[in-house]
Short mmCIF file of C-alpha atoms in Angstrom, two decimals:
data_model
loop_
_atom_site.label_atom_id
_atom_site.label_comp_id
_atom_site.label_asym_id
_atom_site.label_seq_id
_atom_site.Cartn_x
_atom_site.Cartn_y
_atom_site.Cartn_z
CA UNK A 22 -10.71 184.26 114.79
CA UNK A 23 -9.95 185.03 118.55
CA UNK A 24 -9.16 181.68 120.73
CA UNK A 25 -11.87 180.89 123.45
CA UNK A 26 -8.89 180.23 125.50
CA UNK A 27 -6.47 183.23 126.65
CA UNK A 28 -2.97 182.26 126.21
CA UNK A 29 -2.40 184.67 129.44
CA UNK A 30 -5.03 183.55 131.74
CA UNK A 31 -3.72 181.66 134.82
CA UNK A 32 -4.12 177.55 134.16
CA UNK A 33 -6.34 175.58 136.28
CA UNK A 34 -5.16 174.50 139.48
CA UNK A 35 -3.95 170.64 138.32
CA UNK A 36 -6.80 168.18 139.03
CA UNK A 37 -6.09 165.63 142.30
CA UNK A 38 -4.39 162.07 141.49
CA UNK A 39 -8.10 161.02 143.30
CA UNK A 40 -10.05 162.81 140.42
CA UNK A 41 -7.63 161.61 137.85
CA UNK A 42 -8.04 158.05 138.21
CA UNK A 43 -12.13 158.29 138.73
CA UNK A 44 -11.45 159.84 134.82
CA UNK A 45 -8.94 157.37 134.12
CA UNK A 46 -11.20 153.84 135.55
CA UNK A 47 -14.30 155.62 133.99
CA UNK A 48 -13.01 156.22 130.25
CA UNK A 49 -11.42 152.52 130.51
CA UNK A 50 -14.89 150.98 131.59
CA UNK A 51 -16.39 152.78 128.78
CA UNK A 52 -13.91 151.70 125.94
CA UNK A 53 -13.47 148.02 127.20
CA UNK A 54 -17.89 147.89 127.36
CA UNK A 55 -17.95 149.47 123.64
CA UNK A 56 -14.71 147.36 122.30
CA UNK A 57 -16.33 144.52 124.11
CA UNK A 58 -19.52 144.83 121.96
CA UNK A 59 -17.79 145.10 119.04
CA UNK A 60 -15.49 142.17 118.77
CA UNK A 61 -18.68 140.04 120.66
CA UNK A 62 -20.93 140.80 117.22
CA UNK A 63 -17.59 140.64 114.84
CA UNK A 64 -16.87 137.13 116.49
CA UNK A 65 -20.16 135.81 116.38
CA UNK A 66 -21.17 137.53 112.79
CA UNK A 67 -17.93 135.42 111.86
CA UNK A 68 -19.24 132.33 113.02
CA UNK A 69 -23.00 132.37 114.42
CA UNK A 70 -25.35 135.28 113.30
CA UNK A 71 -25.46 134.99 109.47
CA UNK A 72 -27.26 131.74 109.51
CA UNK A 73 -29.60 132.94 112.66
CA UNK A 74 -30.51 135.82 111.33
CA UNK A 75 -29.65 136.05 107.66
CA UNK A 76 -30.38 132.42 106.70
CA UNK A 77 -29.18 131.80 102.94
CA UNK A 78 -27.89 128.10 101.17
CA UNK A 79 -24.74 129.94 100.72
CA UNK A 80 -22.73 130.19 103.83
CA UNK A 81 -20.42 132.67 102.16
CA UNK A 82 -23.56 135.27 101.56
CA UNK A 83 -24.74 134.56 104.74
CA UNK A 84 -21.30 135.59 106.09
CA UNK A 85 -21.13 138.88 103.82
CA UNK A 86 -24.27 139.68 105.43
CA UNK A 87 -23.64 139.73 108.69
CA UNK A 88 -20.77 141.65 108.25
CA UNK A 89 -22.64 144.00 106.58
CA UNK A 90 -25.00 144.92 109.44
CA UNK A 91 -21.60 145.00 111.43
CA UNK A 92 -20.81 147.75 109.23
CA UNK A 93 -24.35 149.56 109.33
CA UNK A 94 -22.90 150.25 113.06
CA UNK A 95 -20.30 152.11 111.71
CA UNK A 96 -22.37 153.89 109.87
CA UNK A 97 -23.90 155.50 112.64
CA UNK A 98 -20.97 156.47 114.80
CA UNK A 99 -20.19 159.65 112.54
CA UNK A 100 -23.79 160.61 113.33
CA UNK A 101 -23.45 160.05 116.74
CA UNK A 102 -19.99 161.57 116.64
CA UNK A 103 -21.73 164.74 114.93
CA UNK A 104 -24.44 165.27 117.69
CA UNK A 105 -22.34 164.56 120.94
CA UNK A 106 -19.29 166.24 119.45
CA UNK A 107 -21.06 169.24 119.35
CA UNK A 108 -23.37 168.82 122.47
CA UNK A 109 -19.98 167.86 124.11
CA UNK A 110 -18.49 171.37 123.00
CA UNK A 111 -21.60 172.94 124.20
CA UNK A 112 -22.58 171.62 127.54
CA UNK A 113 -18.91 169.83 128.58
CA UNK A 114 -17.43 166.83 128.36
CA UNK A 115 -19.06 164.90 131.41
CA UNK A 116 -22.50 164.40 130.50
CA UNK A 117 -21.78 162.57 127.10
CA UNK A 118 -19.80 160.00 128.99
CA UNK A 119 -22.73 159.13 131.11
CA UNK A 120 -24.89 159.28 128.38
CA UNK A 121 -23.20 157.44 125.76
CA UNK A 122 -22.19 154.87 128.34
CA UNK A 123 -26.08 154.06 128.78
CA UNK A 124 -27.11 153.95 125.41
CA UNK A 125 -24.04 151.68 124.50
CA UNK A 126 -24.76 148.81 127.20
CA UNK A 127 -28.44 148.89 126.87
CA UNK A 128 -28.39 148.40 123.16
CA UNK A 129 -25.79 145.41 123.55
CA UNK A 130 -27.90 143.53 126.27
CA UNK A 131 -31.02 143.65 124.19
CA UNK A 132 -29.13 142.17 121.47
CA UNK A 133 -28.88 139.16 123.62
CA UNK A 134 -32.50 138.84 124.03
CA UNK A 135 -33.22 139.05 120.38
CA UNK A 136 -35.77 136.53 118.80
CA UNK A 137 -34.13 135.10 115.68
CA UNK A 138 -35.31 134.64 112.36
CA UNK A 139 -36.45 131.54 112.62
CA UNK A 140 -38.54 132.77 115.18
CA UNK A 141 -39.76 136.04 113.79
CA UNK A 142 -39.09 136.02 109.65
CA UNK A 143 -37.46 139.51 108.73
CA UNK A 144 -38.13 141.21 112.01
CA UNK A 145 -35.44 139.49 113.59
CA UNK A 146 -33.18 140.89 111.19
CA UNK A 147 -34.84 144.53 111.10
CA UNK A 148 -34.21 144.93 115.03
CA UNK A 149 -30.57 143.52 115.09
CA UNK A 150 -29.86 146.24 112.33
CA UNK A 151 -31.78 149.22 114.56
CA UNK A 152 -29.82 147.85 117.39
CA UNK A 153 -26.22 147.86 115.70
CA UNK A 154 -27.31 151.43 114.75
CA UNK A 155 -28.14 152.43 118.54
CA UNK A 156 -24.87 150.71 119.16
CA UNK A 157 -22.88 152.85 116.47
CA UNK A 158 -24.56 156.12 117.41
CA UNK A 159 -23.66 156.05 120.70
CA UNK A 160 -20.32 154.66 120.31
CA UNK A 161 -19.60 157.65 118.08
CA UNK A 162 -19.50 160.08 120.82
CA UNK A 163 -18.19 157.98 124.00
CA UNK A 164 -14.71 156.85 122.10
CA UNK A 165 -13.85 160.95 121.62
CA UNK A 166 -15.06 162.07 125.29
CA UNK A 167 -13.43 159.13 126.68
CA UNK A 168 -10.15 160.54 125.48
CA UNK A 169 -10.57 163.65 125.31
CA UNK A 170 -11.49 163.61 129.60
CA UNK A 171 -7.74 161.99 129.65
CA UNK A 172 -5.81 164.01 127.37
CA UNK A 173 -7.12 167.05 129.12
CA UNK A 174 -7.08 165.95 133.12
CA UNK A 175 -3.70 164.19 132.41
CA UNK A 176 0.19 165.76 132.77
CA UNK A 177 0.51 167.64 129.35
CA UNK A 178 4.55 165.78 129.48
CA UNK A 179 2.79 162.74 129.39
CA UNK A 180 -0.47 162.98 127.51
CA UNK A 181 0.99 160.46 124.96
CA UNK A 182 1.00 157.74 127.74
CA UNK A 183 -2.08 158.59 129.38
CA UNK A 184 -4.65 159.34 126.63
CA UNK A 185 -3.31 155.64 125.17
CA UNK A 186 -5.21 154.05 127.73
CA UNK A 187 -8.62 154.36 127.23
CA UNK A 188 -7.30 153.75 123.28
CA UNK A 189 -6.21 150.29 124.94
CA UNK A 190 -9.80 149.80 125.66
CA UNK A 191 -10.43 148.40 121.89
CA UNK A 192 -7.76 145.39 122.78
CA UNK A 193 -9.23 144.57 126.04
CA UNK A 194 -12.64 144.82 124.86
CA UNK A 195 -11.33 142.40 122.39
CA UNK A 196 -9.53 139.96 124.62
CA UNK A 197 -12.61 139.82 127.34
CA UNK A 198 -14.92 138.98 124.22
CA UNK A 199 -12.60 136.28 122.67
CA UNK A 200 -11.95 134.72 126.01
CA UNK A 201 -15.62 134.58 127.23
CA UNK A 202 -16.59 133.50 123.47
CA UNK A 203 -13.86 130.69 123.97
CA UNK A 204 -14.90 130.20 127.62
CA UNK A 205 -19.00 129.76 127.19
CA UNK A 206 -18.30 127.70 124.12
CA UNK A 207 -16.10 124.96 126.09
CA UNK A 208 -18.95 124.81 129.25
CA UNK A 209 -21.50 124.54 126.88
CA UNK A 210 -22.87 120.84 125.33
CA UNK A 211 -22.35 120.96 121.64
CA UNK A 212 -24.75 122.64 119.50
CA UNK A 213 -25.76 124.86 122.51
CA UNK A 214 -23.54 128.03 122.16
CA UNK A 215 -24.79 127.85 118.50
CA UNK A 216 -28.80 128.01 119.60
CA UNK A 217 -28.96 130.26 122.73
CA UNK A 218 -25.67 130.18 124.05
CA UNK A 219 -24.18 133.85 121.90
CA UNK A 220 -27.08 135.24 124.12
CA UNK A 221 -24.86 135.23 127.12
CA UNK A 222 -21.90 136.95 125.32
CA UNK A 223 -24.01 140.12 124.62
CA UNK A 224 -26.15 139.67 128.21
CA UNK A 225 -22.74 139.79 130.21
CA UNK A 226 -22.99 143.84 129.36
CA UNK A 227 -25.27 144.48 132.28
CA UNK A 228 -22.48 143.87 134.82
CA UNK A 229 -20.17 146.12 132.45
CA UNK A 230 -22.52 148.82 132.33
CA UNK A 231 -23.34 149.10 135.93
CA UNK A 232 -20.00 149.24 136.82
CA UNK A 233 -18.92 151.62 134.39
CA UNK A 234 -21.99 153.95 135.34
CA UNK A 235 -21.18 154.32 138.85
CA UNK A 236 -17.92 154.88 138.32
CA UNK A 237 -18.59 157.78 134.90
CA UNK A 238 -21.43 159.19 137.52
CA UNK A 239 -18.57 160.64 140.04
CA UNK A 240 -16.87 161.72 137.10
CA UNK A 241 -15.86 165.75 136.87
CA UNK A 242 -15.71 168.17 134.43
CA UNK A 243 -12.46 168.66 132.54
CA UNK A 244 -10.74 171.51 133.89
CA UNK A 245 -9.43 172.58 130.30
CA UNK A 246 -13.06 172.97 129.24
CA UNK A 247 -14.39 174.38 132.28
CA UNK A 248 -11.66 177.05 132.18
CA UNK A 249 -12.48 177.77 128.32
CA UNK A 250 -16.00 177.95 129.24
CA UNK A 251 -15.43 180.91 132.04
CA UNK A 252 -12.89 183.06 129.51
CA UNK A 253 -16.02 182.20 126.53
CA UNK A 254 -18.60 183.60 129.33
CA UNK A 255 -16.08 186.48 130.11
CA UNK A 256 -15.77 187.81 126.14
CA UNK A 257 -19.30 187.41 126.02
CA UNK A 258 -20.41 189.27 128.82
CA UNK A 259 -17.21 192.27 127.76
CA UNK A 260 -18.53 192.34 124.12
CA UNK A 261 -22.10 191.46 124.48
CA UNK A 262 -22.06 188.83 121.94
CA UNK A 263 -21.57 184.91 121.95
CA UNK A 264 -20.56 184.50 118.09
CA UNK A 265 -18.15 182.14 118.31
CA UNK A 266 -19.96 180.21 120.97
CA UNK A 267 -23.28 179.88 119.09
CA UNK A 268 -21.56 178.40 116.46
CA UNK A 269 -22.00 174.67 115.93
CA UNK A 270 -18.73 173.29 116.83
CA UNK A 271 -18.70 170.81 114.39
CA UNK A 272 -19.35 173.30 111.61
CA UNK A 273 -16.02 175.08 113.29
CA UNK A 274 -14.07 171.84 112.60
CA UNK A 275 -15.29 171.48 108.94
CA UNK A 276 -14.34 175.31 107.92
CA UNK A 277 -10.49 174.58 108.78
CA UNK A 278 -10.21 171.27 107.45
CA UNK A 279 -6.86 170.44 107.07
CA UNK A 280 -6.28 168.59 110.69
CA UNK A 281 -9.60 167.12 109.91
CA UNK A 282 -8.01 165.72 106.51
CA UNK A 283 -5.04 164.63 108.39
CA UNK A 284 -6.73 162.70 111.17
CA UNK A 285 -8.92 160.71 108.32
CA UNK A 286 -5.65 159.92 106.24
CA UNK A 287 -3.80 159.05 109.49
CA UNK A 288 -7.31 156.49 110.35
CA UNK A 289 -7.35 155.17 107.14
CA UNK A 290 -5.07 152.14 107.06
CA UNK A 291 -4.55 152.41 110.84
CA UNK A 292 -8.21 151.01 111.28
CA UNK A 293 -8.11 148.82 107.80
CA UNK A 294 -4.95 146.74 109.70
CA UNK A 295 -7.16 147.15 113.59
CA UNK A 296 -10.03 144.60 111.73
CA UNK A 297 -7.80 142.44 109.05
CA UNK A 298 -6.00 141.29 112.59
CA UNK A 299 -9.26 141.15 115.18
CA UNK A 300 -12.31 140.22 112.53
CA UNK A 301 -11.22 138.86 109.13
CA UNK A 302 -8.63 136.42 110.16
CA UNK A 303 -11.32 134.62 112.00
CA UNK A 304 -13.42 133.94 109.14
CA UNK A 305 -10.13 133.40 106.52
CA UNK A 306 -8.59 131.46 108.68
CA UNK A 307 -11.80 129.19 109.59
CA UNK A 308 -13.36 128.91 106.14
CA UNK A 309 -10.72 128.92 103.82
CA UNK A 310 -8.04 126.81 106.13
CA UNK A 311 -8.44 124.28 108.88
CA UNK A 312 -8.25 126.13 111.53
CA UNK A 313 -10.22 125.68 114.33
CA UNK A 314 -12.36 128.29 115.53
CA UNK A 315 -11.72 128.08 119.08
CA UNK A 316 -7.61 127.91 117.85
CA UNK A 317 -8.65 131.28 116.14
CA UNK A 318 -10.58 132.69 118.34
CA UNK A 319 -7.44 132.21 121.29
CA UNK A 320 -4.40 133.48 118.84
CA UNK A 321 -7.01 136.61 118.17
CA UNK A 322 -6.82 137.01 122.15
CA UNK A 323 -3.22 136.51 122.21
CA UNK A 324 -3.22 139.06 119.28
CA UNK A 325 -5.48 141.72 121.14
CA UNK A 326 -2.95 141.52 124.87
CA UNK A 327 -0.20 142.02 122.49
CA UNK A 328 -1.88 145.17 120.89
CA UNK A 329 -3.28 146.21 124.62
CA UNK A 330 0.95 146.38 124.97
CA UNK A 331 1.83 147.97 121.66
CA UNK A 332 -0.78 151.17 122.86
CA UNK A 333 0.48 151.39 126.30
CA UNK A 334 4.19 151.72 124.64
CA UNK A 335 3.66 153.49 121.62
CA UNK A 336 1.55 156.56 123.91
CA UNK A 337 4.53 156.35 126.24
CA UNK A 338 7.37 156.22 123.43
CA UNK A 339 5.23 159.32 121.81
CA UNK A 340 5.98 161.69 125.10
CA UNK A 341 9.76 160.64 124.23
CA UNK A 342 10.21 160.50 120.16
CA UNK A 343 7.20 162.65 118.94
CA UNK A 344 3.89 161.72 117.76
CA UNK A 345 5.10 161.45 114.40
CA UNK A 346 8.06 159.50 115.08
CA UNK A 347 6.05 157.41 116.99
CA UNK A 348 3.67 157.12 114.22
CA UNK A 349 5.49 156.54 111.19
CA UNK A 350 7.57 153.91 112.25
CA UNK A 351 4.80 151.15 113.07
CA UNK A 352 2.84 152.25 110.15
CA UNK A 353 6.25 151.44 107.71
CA UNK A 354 6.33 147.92 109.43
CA UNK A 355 3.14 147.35 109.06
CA UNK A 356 3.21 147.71 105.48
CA UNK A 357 6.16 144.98 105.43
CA UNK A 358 4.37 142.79 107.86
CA UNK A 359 1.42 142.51 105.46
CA UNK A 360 2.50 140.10 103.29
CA UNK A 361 4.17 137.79 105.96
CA UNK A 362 1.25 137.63 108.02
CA UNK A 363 -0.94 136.08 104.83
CA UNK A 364 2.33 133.77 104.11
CA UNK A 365 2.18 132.68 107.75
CA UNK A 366 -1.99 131.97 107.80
CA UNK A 367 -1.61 129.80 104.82
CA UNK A 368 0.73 127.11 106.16
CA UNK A 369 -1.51 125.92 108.23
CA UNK A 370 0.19 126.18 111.34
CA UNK A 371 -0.97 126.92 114.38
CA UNK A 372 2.64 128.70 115.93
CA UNK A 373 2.90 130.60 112.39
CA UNK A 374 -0.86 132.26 113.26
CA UNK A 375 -0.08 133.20 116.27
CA UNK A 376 3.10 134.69 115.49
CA UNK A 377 0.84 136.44 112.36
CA UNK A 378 -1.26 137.59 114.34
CA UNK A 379 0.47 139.25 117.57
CA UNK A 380 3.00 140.65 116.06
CA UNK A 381 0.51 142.14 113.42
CA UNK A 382 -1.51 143.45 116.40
CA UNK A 383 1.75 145.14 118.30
CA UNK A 384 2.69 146.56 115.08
CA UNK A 385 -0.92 148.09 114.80
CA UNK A 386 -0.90 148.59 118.74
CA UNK A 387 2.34 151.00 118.93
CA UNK A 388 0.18 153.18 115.76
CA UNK A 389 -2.99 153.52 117.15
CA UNK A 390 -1.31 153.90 120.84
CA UNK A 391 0.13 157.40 120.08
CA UNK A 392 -2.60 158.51 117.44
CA UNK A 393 -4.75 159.16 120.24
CA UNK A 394 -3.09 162.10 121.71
CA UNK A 395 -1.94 163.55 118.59
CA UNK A 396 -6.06 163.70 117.11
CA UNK A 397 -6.90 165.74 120.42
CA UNK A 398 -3.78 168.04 120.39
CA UNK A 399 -4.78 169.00 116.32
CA UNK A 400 -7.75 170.77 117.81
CA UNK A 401 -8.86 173.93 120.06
CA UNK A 402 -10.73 173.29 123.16
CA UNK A 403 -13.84 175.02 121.31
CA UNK A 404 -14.49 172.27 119.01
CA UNK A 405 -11.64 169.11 120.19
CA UNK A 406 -15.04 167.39 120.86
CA UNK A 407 -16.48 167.98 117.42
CA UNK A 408 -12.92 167.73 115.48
CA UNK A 409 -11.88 164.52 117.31
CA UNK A 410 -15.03 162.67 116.94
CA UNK A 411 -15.43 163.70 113.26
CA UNK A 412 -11.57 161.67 112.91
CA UNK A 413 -12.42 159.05 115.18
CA UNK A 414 -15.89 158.22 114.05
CA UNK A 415 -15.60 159.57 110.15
CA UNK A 416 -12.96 157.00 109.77
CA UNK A 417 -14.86 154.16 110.97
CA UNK A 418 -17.32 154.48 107.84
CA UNK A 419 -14.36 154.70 105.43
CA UNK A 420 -12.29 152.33 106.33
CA UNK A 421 -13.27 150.48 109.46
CA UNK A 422 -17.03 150.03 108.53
CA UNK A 423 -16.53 148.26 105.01
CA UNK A 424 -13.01 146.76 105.86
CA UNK A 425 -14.23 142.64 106.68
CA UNK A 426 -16.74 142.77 104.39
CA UNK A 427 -14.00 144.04 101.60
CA UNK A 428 -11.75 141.45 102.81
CA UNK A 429 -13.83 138.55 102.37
CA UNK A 430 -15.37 139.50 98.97
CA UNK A 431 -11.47 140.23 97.48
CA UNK A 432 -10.03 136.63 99.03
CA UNK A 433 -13.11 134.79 97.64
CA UNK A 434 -13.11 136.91 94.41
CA UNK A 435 -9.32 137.82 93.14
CA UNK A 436 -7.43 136.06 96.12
CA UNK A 437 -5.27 136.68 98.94
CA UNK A 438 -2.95 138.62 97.01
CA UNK A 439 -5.82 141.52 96.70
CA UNK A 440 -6.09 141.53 100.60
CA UNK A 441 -2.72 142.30 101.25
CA UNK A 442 -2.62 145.43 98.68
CA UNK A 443 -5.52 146.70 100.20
CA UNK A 444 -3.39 147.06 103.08
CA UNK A 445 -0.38 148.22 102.69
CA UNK A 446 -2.23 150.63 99.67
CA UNK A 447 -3.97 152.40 102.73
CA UNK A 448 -1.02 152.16 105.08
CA UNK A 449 0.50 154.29 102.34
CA UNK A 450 -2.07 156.67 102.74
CA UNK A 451 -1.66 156.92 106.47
CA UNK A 452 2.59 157.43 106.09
CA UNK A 453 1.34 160.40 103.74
CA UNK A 454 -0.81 161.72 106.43
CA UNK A 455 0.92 161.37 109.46
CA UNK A 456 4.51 162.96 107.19
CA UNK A 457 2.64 165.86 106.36
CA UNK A 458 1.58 166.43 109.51
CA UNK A 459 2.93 168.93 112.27
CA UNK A 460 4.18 167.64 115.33
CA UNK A 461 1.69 167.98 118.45
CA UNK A 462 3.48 166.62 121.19
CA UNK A 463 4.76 169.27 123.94
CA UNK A 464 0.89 170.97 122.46
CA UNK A 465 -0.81 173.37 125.19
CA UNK A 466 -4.45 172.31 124.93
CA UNK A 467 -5.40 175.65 126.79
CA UNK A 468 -3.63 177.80 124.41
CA UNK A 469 -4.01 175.76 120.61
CA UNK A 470 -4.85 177.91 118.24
CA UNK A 471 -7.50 177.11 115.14
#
């Protein structure tokens, strides 16, 4: 099948360093908001929301619950990945931010203003679940437009380094919701974060959101798309037809699956290893040990700057080694970290976590840093949106979706040592992928062919 882009038409005129940032600050703002809302409801579910919301005399079904409509979120995000991947294809890049960006802060706020079950019997329950699935949806296309605008505004020499940034957002996100967690809970008298004061955690997205939509507003068009869109309107005004253009671009991505296949492999234990470190420690290390949960809560914060580092770096060290290179070797020490970070959690001690748990998170940092311009270099400009969102989102429900909630049932059913096979078993899975792989860096994304 002919390429929607020709590998002899003149490139866009680069985009100014003004434009570029406005792309830059606006896919940040959007990953930090949806990260933010994330690790808000996987803090609190750890902690707060079962018995609020899914009161039961066991503590430990309460908990499973609540992770559970954490993972009905995921759910939703390959849905939402399907729809804006392919309107995102169809009518550019731009509009999805903005729209996705909306839908993601709204939904979080009214979380915030939810009665609870107390309050309302199994209502309560029914609209936190609709609202984690407004949440998912729309998270499932703003993480791929977010960066795909990078990887396709930025310097192709270092797309590795730039498209890692608004990857970074998922650490930040994190930190900002651990610290203000940590920070509302020490203002507060006791008992009050427990009652009403979570409600400020998930109201402090208004502020996000406004800022984020001015600045996603101003936002322009990716000149990669725009310039695939003029050849597209070209061959169909030469040949009269507009085959390849009427074609759902998500059905596009499906019929050559094999980068598809890869991307999922690649996600698999990548995102397993992204919630183990951020979500599950909090509620192993608070129910089965100890710990604190504001001692958690902090080394998790610790955990996510360290990971916010390990991205930065490993997108950078990509544009140098190769995505593969780049890839392969976190994903190996990651498999050897696994069972020293369990070792460390279980003495008790509050240095051993933290070491546990930021060095986990770099390891998992450096991975997920350079994944996220190797996922948009796999695919043509015709259906990145749709191919990249289908990796991104089709993931979460495989691995990220059901990976707390399989956690906690294997520690509190068959033990620790079940945890730490499920990891490095799907870290396996993702050295597999990312081997068989080609190498992407150096890619053209005006010129990849299907």
């Amino acid at each position: 099948m002919t390429s929607l882009v020709d590998r002899t038409a003149t490139p866009p005129a680069p985009p100014q360093a003004s434009a570029f940032r406005r792309v830059l600050i606006g896919s940040m703002a959007g990953s930090v908001l949806e990260w933010y809302d994330f690790a808000v409801y996987g803090i609190l579910a750890a902690t707060v929301l079962g018995p609020l919301f899914f009161p039961s005399g066991d503590g430990i079904v309460g908990l499973l619950l609540s992770f559970a409509t954490m993972g009905l979120g995921f759910v939703a995000r390959p849905l939402g990945g399907i729809v804006f991947g392919h309107l995102g294809d169809r009518l550019g890049r731009q509009p999805m931010l903005v729209i996705t960006f909306l839908l993601l802060g709204v939904s979080t706020a009214a979380i915030g203003l939810l009665p609870t079950y107390e309050q309302i019997g199994v209502w309560a329950t029914a609209l936190l679940v609709l609202l984690r699935m407004v949440q998912g949806f729309a998270l499932g296309g703003e993480f791929g437009a977010a960066v795909l605008m990078v990887s396709e505004y930025g310097e192709p020499r270092r797309r590795g380094f730039w498209a890692s940034w608004p990857q970074a957002g998922a650490p930040l996100g994190t930190v900002l919701a651990t610290v203000l967690a940590s920070v509302v809970g020490a203002l507060l008298p006791d008992g009050a974060f427990d009652t009403w004061g979570w409600r400020l955690l998930f109201l402090a997205a208004l502020p996000l959101l406004a800022i984020g939509f001015w600045i996603r507003r101003g936002v322009e068009e990716s000149p990669v798309f725009r310039q695939a869109q003029e050849r597209a309107e070209e061959r169909t005004a030469v040949s009269g037809t507009a085959a390849a253009s009427g074609r759902s671009s998500v059905l596009q991505a499906l019929a050559r699956p094999r980068a598809v296949l890869h991307g999922l492999g690649m996600r698999l234990g990548e995102n397993i290893a992204f919630y183990i470190y951020t979500v599950f420690v909090i509620a192993y290390a608070t129910t089965s040990f100890d710990y604190a949960r504001e001692d958690v809560v902090l080394a998790v914060a610790f955990g996510s700057a360290a990971q916010f580092l390990g991205m930065i770096g490993g997108g950078h060290w990509s544009d140098v080694v190769g995505r593969k290179k780049a890839m392969l070797t976190p994903a190996v020490l990651l498999v050897v970290w696994a069972p020293v970070f369990f070792w460390m959690v279980q003495r008790e001690s509050l240095p051993l976590l933290w070491t546990g748990v930021c060095v986990g998170a770099f390891l998992h940092g450096v991975l997920a840093g350079a994944e996220a311009a190797w996922i948009t270099e796999l695919f043509p400009t015709r259906y990145r949106f749709a191919g990249s969102s289908l990796v991104f989102q089709g993931s979460s429900i495989i691995a990220g979706a059901p990976a707390p909630l399989i956690a906690v049932w294997l520690v509190t059913s068959y033990g620790v040592g079940t945890v730490i096979a499920y990891l490095v078993v799907t870290m396996l899975v993702t050295i597999v992928a990312v081997a068989t792989s080609r190498e992407t860096r150096g890619t053209d994304l005006e010129a990849v062919e299907s």
